[in-house]
Amino acid sequence: MVRTFRRGHGRRCLRGHPQGCGGRIARGHCQKNGIASFDFSNSAPQARGPVNLRPSMVEACVFYSLIGCLGPNLHFNDGMREVVRLTYAPRTITNAEPPAPVSNYQMVNLKLVDVILEALAHFHPARAVANAGSSSALTIAWTKGRPGQSSMQYEIMGSAYGGGMGHDGASATATHLSNLHITPIEILESEFPCRITRFELLPDSGGAGQWRGGSSLLREYELLENATVIRRYDKSRFPPRGIAGGKAGRGARFVIRLDTPQEYETPSSGRYEMQARERFLLQSAGGGGCGDPRRRDRAALARDIAEGYVSADAAKKDYGG
């Protein structure tokens, strides 16, 4: 099936990493004689922060992306290794060596999938898809916690897929290599001393396009006792890119101490001491759009407005509707 790709080269480079570690994930792809070659040797030097990858992680990203591009009915088996070649340089973020930390690898995996899919779109445009949002982590260490329950609250947050040729991106969900569900409000409020005061899709957060990006989720918490809040997220400074004329999705945000003089929008990683009755808001990134927004089906745009995915103002500004 690799031979179905047209021969040639595709090259993509994505700059910026989670946790504020600068750099690049660069890769080239070549299809020749039925062999798909992926070259990561121009990736940035391994980072001091926990955003490095080992080759096994890179391999997972490559096979995931390749299978998704070739067709959903293709299952991974070891025979695929016979038609794929991977090239690395030592001590880079895609081939890190000790003592380089890797604990935040998943966010980098998801960036790498975006890079690979963009390169593969050169060979198989019908399967092209815009950048997705990213998974993120929220940890709350409670002073006491509920009786009989853990005092440590940990959640994985989803985001949204980018639009692709012929389809919109899915909203408020785990993307690509992530597969964890968003924790229901009822479980959080029954097991931990918190209150969820908002939980909704964010209008106009998906990138505009002929096929728009999925909408991001927004969740607001009120603390019912003192706690340490730790947040790791991505796609804030570099939001999910659109393709083929589609626009970028809205970037992720994390804002603490809402509606107080100390309200503060945080960087992408941090630890914060917060008091009972203080609130914070987390917002994931929306998916990038695919194709020229002015070519979006008018009935689909009207449905977007009616269902709250797109505001009337954004429809006029971004879609010319």
Coordinates of C-alpha atoms in Angstrom, one line a residue:
M1 CA 0.0 0.0 0.0
V2 CA 3.0 2.3 0.5
R3 CA 3.4 2.2 -3.3
T4 CA 0.0 4.0 -3.6
F5 CA 1.8 7.1 -2.4
R6 CA 3.2 9.1 -5.4
R7 CA 7.0 9.2 -5.5
G8 CA 8.8 12.2 -4.1
H9 CA 9.7 14.1 -1.0
G10 CA 7.8 15.9 1.7
R11 CA 9.3 18.0 4.4
R12 CA 7.8 19.7 7.4
C13 CA 9.2 21.5 10.4
L14 CA 7.3 22.4 13.6
R15 CA 8.9 24.9 16.0
G16 CA 8.1 25.3 19.6
H17 CA 7.7 22.8 22.4
P18 CA 5.5 22.4 25.5
Q19 CA 6.9 23.7 28.7
G20 CA 8.5 26.7 27.0
C21 CA 11.5 24.6 25.6
G22 CA 12.3 26.1 22.2
G23 CA 13.4 24.0 19.3
R24 CA 12.1 22.2 16.3
I25 CA 10.8 18.8 15.2
A26 CA 11.9 18.4 11.6
R27 CA 11.3 15.5 9.4
G28 CA 11.5 14.6 5.7
H29 CA 9.6 11.8 4.0
C30 CA 10.5 10.0 0.8
Q31 CA 8.7 7.2 -1.0
K32 CA 10.9 5.3 -3.4
N33 CA 10.6 1.7 -4.6
G34 CA 7.8 1.0 -2.1
I35 CA 9.8 2.1 0.9
A36 CA 8.6 5.0 3.1
S37 CA 11.7 6.7 4.6
F38 CA 11.3 9.1 7.6
D39 CA 14.3 11.3 8.4
F40 CA 14.4 13.0 11.8
S41 CA 18.1 13.8 11.9
N42 CA 17.5 17.5 11.6
S43 CA 15.6 17.7 14.9
A44 CA 16.8 20.1 17.6
P45 CA 19.3 19.0 20.3
Q46 CA 17.7 17.2 23.2
A47 CA 16.2 19.6 25.7
R48 CA 16.7 20.2 29.4
G49 CA 13.0 20.1 30.0
P50 CA 10.9 16.9 29.9
V51 CA 9.9 17.2 26.3
N52 CA 12.3 14.6 24.7
L53 CA 11.4 11.4 22.9
R54 CA 13.0 8.0 22.5
P55 CA 12.9 6.2 19.1
S56 CA 10.1 3.8 20.3
M57 CA 7.8 6.8 20.8
V58 CA 8.7 8.2 17.4
E59 CA 8.1 4.9 15.8
A60 CA 4.6 4.8 17.3
C61 CA 3.8 8.2 15.9
V62 CA 5.1 7.2 12.4
F63 CA 3.0 4.0 12.2
Y64 CA -0.1 5.6 13.6
S65 CA 0.1 8.4 11.0
L66 CA 1.0 6.1 8.2
I67 CA -1.9 3.8 8.9
G68 CA -4.3 6.7 9.3
C69 CA -3.2 8.1 5.9
L70 CA -3.2 4.8 4.0
G71 CA -6.6 3.7 5.3
P72 CA -8.5 2.9 8.5
N73 CA -8.9 -0.8 7.8
L74 CA -5.1 -1.4 7.8
H75 CA -4.0 -3.0 11.0
F76 CA -0.5 -2.7 12.4
N77 CA 1.6 -5.8 12.1
D78 CA 5.4 -6.4 12.2
G79 CA 5.5 -6.7 8.4
M80 CA 5.1 -2.9 8.2
R81 CA 8.6 -2.5 9.4
E82 CA 9.8 -4.1 6.2
V83 CA 8.6 -1.0 4.2
V84 CA 9.5 1.8 6.6
R85 CA 12.9 3.3 7.3
L86 CA 13.6 5.7 10.2
T87 CA 16.7 7.9 10.5
Y88 CA 17.8 9.7 13.7
A89 CA 20.7 11.8 14.9
P90 CA 22.0 11.1 18.4
R91 CA 21.1 13.3 21.4
T92 CA 18.2 15.1 19.6
I93 CA 14.7 15.5 20.9
T94 CA 13.6 12.5 18.7
N95 CA 16.5 10.3 19.9
A96 CA 17.3 11.6 23.4
E97 CA 19.9 9.9 25.7
P98 CA 20.2 10.0 29.5
P99 CA 20.0 12.2 31.4
A100 CA 17.4 13.9 29.2
P101 CA 14.0 13.8 30.8
V102 CA 11.0 12.5 28.9
S103 CA 8.1 12.7 31.4
N104 CA 6.0 15.0 29.2
Y105 CA 6.5 13.0 26.1
Q106 CA 2.8 12.7 25.1
M107 CA 2.4 16.4 24.2
V108 CA 5.5 16.1 22.0
N109 CA 4.2 12.9 20.5
L110 CA 1.1 14.8 19.4
K111 CA 3.2 17.6 17.9
L112 CA 5.1 15.0 16.0
V113 CA 1.9 13.4 14.6
D114 CA 0.9 16.8 13.3
V115 CA 4.3 17.2 11.5
I116 CA 4.1 13.7 10.0
L117 CA 0.5 14.1 8.8
E118 CA 1.4 17.4 7.2
A119 CA 4.2 15.8 5.3
L120 CA 2.1 12.8 4.3
A121 CA -0.5 15.1 2.9
H122 CA 1.9 15.9 0.1
F123 CA 1.6 12.3 -1.1
H124 CA -2.1 11.6 -0.3
P125 CA -4.0 14.9 -0.4
A126 CA -7.4 13.2 0.0
R127 CA -6.4 12.1 3.5
A128 CA -5.0 15.5 4.6
V129 CA -6.0 16.8 8.0
A130 CA -5.3 20.0 9.9
N131 CA -3.4 20.2 13.2
A132 CA -5.3 18.9 16.3
G133 CA -5.2 20.3 19.8
S134 CA -3.2 18.4 22.4
S135 CA -3.8 16.4 25.6
S136 CA -3.0 18.1 28.9
A137 CA -2.8 17.3 32.5
L138 CA -4.3 18.9 35.7
T139 CA -3.3 17.8 39.2
I140 CA -4.8 19.2 42.4
A141 CA -3.2 18.2 45.7
W142 CA -5.8 18.9 48.3
T143 CA -5.0 19.9 51.9
K144 CA -7.4 17.3 53.3
G145 CA -9.6 15.9 50.6
R146 CA -12.9 14.0 51.1
P147 CA -13.1 11.4 53.9
G148 CA -12.1 8.0 52.6
Q149 CA -11.0 9.4 49.2
S150 CA -7.6 10.2 47.8
S151 CA -6.3 13.8 48.4
M152 CA -4.7 13.8 44.9
Q153 CA -6.9 14.7 42.0
Y154 CA -5.5 14.0 38.5
E155 CA -7.2 14.6 35.2
I156 CA -6.3 14.3 31.5
M157 CA -8.0 16.8 29.3
G158 CA -8.8 16.4 25.6
S159 CA -9.0 19.1 23.0
A160 CA -10.2 18.8 19.3
Y161 CA -9.3 17.4 16.0
G162 CA -8.5 19.5 12.9
G163 CA -10.8 19.5 9.9
G164 CA -9.9 17.2 7.0
M165 CA -10.8 16.8 3.4
G166 CA -14.5 16.2 3.4
H167 CA -15.1 16.3 7.2
D168 CA -15.1 18.7 10.2
G169 CA -12.9 18.0 13.2
A170 CA -14.4 16.3 16.3
S171 CA -14.9 18.5 19.4
A172 CA -13.8 18.1 23.0
T173 CA -12.2 14.7 22.7
A174 CA -8.9 12.9 23.1
T175 CA -6.8 13.3 19.9
H176 CA -4.5 10.9 18.0
L177 CA -2.4 8.8 20.4
S178 CA -4.5 9.9 23.4
N179 CA -7.4 7.7 24.4
L180 CA -8.6 8.9 27.8
H181 CA -12.1 10.2 28.5
I182 CA -12.8 13.5 30.2
T183 CA -13.7 12.9 33.8
P184 CA -17.5 13.4 34.4
I185 CA -18.5 16.3 36.7
E186 CA -20.4 13.9 39.0
I187 CA -17.3 11.9 39.8
L188 CA -15.2 14.9 40.5
E189 CA -17.6 16.6 42.8
S190 CA -18.4 13.4 44.7
E191 CA -14.8 12.4 45.3
F192 CA -13.0 15.7 45.7
P193 CA -13.7 19.1 47.3
C194 CA -14.3 21.0 44.1
R195 CA -17.2 22.4 42.2
I196 CA -17.4 22.7 38.4
T197 CA -19.1 26.0 37.7
R198 CA -18.8 25.9 33.8
F199 CA -18.3 23.0 31.4
E200 CA -19.0 23.8 27.7
L201 CA -17.8 24.0 24.2
L202 CA -16.2 27.3 23.2
P203 CA -17.8 29.0 20.2
D204 CA -15.5 30.1 17.4
S205 CA -12.6 28.1 18.8
G206 CA -12.3 25.7 15.9
G207 CA -10.3 27.0 12.9
A208 CA -12.5 28.4 10.1
G209 CA -12.4 26.4 6.9
Q210 CA -14.4 24.7 4.2
W211 CA -14.3 21.9 6.8
R212 CA -13.9 23.6 10.2
G213 CA -11.8 22.5 13.1
G214 CA -13.4 20.9 16.2
S215 CA -14.3 23.2 19.1
S216 CA -12.3 23.3 22.3
L217 CA -13.7 22.6 25.7
L218 CA -13.8 25.1 28.6
R219 CA -14.1 24.0 32.2
E220 CA -14.1 26.2 35.3
Y221 CA -13.4 25.0 38.8
E222 CA -14.1 26.4 42.3
L223 CA -11.9 25.1 45.1
L224 CA -13.7 24.2 48.3
E225 CA -10.5 23.9 50.3
N226 CA -6.9 25.0 50.0
A227 CA -4.9 23.2 47.4
T228 CA -1.8 23.1 45.2
V229 CA -2.8 23.2 41.5
I230 CA -0.4 21.9 38.8
R231 CA -1.1 22.4 35.2
R232 CA 0.7 21.2 32.0
Y233 CA -0.7 22.0 28.6
D234 CA 0.3 22.9 25.1
K235 CA -0.8 24.7 21.9
S236 CA -1.0 28.1 23.6
R237 CA 1.7 30.2 21.8
F238 CA 1.5 28.0 18.7
P239 CA -2.1 27.1 18.1
P240 CA -3.1 24.2 15.8
R241 CA -2.5 25.2 12.2
G242 CA -5.0 25.0 9.4
I243 CA -4.2 23.6 5.9
A244 CA -5.2 24.4 2.3
G245 CA -6.4 27.9 3.3
G246 CA -8.0 26.9 6.6
K247 CA -7.4 29.0 9.6
A248 CA -5.7 28.1 12.9
G249 CA -7.7 27.0 15.9
R250 CA -7.9 29.0 19.0
G251 CA -5.0 28.5 21.4
A252 CA -5.2 26.9 24.9
R253 CA -5.4 28.9 28.1
F254 CA -5.2 28.5 31.8
V255 CA -6.4 31.3 34.1
I256 CA -6.2 31.3 37.9
R257 CA -7.9 33.3 40.6
L258 CA -10.8 34.4 38.3
D259 CA -12.6 37.7 39.0
T260 CA -10.0 38.9 41.6
P261 CA -7.3 41.5 41.4
Q262 CA -4.8 38.5 41.3
E263 CA -6.4 37.0 38.1
Y264 CA -3.5 35.6 36.1
E265 CA -3.2 33.8 32.7
T266 CA -0.4 31.3 33.3
P267 CA 2.4 29.9 31.0
S268 CA 2.0 26.4 29.8
S269 CA 3.4 24.7 32.9
G270 CA 3.3 25.7 36.5
R271 CA 2.5 25.0 40.1
Y272 CA 0.2 27.4 42.0
E273 CA -0.9 27.6 45.7
M274 CA -4.6 28.5 45.8
Q275 CA -7.1 29.1 48.5
A276 CA -10.6 27.8 49.2
R277 CA -13.3 29.7 47.1
E278 CA -10.8 30.7 44.5
R279 CA -11.6 29.6 40.9
F280 CA -9.6 28.8 37.8
L281 CA -10.5 28.2 34.2
L282 CA -8.9 25.8 31.7
Q283 CA -9.5 25.9 28.0
S284 CA -8.1 23.4 25.5
A285 CA -7.1 24.3 21.9
G286 CA -9.5 24.1 19.0
G287 CA -8.6 22.2 15.8
G288 CA -7.3 23.9 12.7
G289 CA -9.5 24.4 9.7
C290 CA -9.2 22.7 6.3
G291 CA -9.8 24.6 3.0
D292 CA -11.0 28.1 2.2
P293 CA -13.7 29.1 4.7
R294 CA -15.6 31.0 2.0
R295 CA -16.3 27.6 0.3
R296 CA -18.1 26.2 3.3
D297 CA -21.5 24.8 2.6
R298 CA -24.1 27.4 3.5
A299 CA -26.4 24.9 5.1
A300 CA -23.6 23.6 7.3
L301 CA -22.6 27.1 8.3
A302 CA -26.3 27.9 9.2
R303 CA -26.3 24.7 11.3
D304 CA -23.0 25.8 13.0
I305 CA -24.6 29.1 14.0
A306 CA -27.8 27.4 15.3
E307 CA -25.9 24.9 17.3
G308 CA -23.4 27.4 18.8
Y309 CA -20.2 26.2 17.1
V310 CA -19.8 29.5 15.2
S311 CA -21.2 32.9 16.2
A312 CA -23.0 35.1 13.7
D313 CA -20.2 37.7 13.9
A314 CA -17.5 35.1 13.2
A315 CA -19.6 33.7 10.3
K316 CA -19.5 37.1 8.7
K317 CA -15.9 37.8 9.4
D318 CA -14.4 34.4 8.7
Y319 CA -16.8 32.8 6.2
G320 CA -18.3 35.8 4.4
G321 CA -21.8 34.6 5.5

